[in-house]
mmCIF file of C-alpha atoms in Angstrom:
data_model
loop_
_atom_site.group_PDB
_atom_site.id
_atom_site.type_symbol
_atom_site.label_atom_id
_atom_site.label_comp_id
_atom_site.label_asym_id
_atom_site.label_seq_id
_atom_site.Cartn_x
_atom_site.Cartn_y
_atom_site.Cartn_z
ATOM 1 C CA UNK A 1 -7.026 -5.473 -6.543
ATOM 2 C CA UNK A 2 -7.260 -6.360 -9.939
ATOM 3 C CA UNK A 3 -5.755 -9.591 -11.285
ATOM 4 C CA UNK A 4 -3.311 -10.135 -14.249
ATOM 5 C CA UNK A 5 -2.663 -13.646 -15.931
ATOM 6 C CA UNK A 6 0.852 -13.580 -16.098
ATOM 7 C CA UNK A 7 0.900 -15.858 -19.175
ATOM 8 C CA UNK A 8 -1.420 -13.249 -20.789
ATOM 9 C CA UNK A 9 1.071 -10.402 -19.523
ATOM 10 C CA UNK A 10 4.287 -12.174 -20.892
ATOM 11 C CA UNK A 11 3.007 -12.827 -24.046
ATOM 12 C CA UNK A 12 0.162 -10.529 -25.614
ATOM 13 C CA UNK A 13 0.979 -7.459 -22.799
ATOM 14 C CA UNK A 14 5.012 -7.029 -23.228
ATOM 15 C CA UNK A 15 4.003 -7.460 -27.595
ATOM 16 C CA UNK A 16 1.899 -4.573 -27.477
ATOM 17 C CA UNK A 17 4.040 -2.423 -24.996
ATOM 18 C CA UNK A 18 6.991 -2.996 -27.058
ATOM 19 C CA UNK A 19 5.036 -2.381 -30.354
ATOM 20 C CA UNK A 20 3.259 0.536 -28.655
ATOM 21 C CA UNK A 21 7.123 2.090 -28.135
ATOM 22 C CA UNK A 22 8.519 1.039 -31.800
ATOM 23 C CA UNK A 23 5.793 2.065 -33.814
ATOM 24 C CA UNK A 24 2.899 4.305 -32.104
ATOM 25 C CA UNK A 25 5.514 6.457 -29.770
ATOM 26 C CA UNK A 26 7.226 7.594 -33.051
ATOM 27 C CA UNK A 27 3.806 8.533 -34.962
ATOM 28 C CA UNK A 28 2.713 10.030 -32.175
ATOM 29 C CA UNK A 29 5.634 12.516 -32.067
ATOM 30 C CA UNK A 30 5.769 12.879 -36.205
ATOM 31 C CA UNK A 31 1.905 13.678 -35.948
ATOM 32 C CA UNK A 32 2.825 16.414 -33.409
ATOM 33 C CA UNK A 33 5.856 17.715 -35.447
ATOM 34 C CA UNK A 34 3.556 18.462 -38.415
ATOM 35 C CA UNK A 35 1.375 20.272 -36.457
ATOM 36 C CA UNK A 36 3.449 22.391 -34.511
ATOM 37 C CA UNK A 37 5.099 23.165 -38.490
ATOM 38 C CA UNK A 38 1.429 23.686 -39.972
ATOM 39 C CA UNK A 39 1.642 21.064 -42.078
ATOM 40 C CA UNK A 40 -1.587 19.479 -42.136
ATOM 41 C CA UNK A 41 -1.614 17.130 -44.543
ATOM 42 C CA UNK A 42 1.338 15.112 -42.945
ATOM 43 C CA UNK A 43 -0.583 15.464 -39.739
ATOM 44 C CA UNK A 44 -3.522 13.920 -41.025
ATOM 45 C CA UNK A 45 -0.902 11.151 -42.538
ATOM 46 C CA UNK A 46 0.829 10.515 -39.625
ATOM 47 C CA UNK A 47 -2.294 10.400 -37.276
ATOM 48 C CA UNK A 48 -4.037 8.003 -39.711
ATOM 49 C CA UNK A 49 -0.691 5.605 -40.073
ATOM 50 C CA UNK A 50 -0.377 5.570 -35.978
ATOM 51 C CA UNK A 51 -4.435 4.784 -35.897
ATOM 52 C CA UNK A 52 -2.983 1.447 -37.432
ATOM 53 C CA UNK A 53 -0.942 0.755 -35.640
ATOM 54 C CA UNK A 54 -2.822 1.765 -32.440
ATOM 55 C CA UNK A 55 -5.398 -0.693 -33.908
ATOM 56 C CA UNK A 56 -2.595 -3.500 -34.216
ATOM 57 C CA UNK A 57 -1.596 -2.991 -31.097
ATOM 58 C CA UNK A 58 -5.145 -3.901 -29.406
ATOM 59 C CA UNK A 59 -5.445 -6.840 -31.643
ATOM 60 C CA UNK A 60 -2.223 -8.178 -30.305
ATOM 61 C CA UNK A 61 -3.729 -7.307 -26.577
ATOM 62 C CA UNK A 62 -7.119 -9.438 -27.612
ATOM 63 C CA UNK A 63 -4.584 -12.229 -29.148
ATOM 64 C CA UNK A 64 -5.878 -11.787 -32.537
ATOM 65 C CA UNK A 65 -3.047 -10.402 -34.151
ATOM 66 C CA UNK A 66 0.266 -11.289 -35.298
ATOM 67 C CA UNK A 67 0.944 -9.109 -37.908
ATOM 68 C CA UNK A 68 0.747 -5.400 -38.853
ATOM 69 C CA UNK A 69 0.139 -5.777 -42.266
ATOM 70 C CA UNK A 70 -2.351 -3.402 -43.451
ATOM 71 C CA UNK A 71 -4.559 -6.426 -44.909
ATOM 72 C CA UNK A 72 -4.624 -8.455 -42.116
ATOM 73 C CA UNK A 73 -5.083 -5.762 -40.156
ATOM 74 C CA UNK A 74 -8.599 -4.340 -41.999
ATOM 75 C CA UNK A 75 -9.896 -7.279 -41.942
ATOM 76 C CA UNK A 76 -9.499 -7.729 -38.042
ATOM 77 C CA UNK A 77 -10.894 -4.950 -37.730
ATOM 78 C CA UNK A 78 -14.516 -6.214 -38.647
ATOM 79 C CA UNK A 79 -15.512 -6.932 -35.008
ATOM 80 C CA UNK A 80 -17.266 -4.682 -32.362
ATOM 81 C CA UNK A 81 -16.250 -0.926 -32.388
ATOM 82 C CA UNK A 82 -14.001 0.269 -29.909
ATOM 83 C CA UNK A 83 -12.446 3.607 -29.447
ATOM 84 C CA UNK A 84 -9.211 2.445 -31.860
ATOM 85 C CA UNK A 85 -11.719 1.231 -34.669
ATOM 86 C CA UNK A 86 -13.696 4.510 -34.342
ATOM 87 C CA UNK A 87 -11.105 6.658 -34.638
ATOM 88 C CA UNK A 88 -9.656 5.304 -37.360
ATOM 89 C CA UNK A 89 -12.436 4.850 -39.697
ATOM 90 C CA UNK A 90 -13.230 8.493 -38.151
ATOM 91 C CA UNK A 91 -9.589 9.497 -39.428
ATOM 92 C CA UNK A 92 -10.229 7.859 -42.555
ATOM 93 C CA UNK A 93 -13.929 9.905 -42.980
ATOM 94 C CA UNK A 94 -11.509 13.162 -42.215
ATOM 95 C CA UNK A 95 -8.903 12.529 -45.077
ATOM 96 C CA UNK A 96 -11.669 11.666 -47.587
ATOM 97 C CA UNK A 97 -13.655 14.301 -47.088
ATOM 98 C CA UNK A 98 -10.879 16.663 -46.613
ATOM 99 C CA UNK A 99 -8.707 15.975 -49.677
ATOM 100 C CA UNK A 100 -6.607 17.965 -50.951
ATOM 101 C CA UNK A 101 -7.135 21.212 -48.824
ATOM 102 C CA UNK A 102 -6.425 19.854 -45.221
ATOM 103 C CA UNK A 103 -6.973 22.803 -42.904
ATOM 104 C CA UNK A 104 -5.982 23.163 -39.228
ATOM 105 C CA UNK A 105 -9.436 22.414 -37.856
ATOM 106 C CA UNK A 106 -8.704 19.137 -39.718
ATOM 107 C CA UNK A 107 -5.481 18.499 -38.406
ATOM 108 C CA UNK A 108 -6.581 18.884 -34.937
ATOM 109 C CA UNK A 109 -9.560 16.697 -35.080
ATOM 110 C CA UNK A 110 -7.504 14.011 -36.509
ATOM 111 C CA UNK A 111 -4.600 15.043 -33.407
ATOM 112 C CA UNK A 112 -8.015 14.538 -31.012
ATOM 113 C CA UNK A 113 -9.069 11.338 -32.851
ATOM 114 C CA UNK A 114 -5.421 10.006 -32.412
ATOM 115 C CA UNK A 115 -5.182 10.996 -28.055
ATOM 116 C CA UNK A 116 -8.640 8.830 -27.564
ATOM 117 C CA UNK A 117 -7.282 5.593 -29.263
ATOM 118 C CA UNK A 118 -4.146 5.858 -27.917
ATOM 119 C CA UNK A 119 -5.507 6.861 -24.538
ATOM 120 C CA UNK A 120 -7.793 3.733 -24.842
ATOM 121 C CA UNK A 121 -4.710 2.007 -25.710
ATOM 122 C CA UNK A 122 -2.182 2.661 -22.928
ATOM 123 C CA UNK A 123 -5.749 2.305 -20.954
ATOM 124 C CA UNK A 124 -4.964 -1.533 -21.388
ATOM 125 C CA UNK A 125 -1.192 -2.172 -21.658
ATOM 126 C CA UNK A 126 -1.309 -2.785 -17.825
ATOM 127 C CA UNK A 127 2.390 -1.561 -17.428
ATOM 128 C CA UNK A 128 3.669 2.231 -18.484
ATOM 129 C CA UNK A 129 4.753 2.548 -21.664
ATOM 130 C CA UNK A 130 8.927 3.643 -21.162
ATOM 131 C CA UNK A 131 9.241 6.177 -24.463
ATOM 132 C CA UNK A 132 12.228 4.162 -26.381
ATOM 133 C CA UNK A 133 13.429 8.297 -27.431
ATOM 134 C CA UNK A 134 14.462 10.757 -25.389
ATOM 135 C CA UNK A 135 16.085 14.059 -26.749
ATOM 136 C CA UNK A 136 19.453 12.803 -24.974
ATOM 137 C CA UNK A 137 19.078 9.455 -27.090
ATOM 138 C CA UNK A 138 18.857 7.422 -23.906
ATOM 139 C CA UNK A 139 16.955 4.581 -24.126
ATOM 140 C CA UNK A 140 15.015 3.736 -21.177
ATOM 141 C CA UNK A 141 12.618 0.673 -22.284
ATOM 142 C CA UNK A 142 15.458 -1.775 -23.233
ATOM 143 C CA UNK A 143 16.095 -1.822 -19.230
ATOM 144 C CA UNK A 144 12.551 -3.365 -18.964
ATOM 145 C CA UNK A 145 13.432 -5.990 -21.438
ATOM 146 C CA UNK A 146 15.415 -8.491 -19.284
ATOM 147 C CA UNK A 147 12.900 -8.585 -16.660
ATOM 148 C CA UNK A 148 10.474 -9.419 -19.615
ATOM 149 C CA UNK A 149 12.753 -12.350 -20.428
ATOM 150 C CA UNK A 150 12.481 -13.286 -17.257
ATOM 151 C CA UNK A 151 8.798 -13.261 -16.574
ATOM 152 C CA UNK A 152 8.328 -15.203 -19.910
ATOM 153 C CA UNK A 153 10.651 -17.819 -18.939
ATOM 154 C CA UNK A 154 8.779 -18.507 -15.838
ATOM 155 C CA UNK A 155 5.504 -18.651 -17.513
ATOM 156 C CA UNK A 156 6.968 -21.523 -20.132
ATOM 157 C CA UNK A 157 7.376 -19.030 -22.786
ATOM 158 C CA UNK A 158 10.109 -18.958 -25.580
ATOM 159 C CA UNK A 159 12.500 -15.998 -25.542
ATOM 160 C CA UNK A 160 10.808 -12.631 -26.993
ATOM 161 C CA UNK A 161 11.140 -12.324 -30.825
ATOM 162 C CA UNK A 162 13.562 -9.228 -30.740
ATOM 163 C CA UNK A 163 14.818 -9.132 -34.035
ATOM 164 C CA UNK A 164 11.095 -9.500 -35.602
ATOM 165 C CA UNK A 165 9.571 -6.510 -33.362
ATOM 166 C CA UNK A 166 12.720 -4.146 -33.960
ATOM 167 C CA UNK A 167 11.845 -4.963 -37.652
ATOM 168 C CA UNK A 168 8.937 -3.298 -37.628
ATOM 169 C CA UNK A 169 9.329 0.440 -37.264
#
């Protein structure tokens, strides 16, 4: 059995769940929309802008980040390479050497590049990710989000910062 510090889960686990659901969840689906309507170029956008925020995500996992600021976020970055790091300097390699003609075999080397980080990513979010759409509009996430408030309070934490993370996307 493996073993979770709850303080660790409250905090840095249920910030990069719920910024995993505002902000990668949607690029993920964007990045697939362009593809399935051949349009690379906003493929290769939209796989590049989710690396970010795949790469935000593991800093707030590692406690390193508080901010997805694309500054703040580079310069994070400067550490040892993981799979998120990789594949988005490997995503920016692809747009800079593509430029302007962005072909299919482009597009779906950036789509692979993208499914590694954010497979590494849900890898370490130790709780399933709810998707926050559904093509009925239901919700299913914000049910998880009282139990959150919960667990925090019982681990001595202030109240989630709601308003800040729904800010975001």
């Amino acid at each position: 059995m493996t073993a979770i510090d709850a303080r660790w889960f409250a905090d840095k686990a249920t910030a990069a769940s719920w910024s995993h659901a505002l902000l990668v969840q949607p690029g993920l689906e964007d990045a697939e929309a362009a593809a399935d309507a051949e349009d690379w170029a906003t493929c290769l956008l939209a796989c590049l802008l989710t690396a970010e925020r795949l790469a935000f995500c593991e800093l707030v996992l590692d406690g390193r980040a508080a901010s997805p600021r694309e500054a703040e976020l580079l310069l994070a970055l400067g550490t040892a390479p993981t799979p998120v790091t990789d594949g988005l300097r490997d995503l920016q390699r692809l747009r800079a050497e593509a430029a302007p003609d962005i072909d299919r075999a482009t597009a779906e080397a950036a789509l692979a590049c993208l499914a590694t980080a954010d497979e590494h990513v849900r890898d370490r979010i130790p709780i399933d990710v709810l998707p926050m759409r559904t093509p009925e509009g239901f919700y299913p996430s914000l049910r998880v989000a009282a139990t959150l408030e919960q667990l925090r309070k019982s681990v001595g934490l202030g109240p989630f910062q709601w308003d800040w993370w729904t800010n975001l996307s």
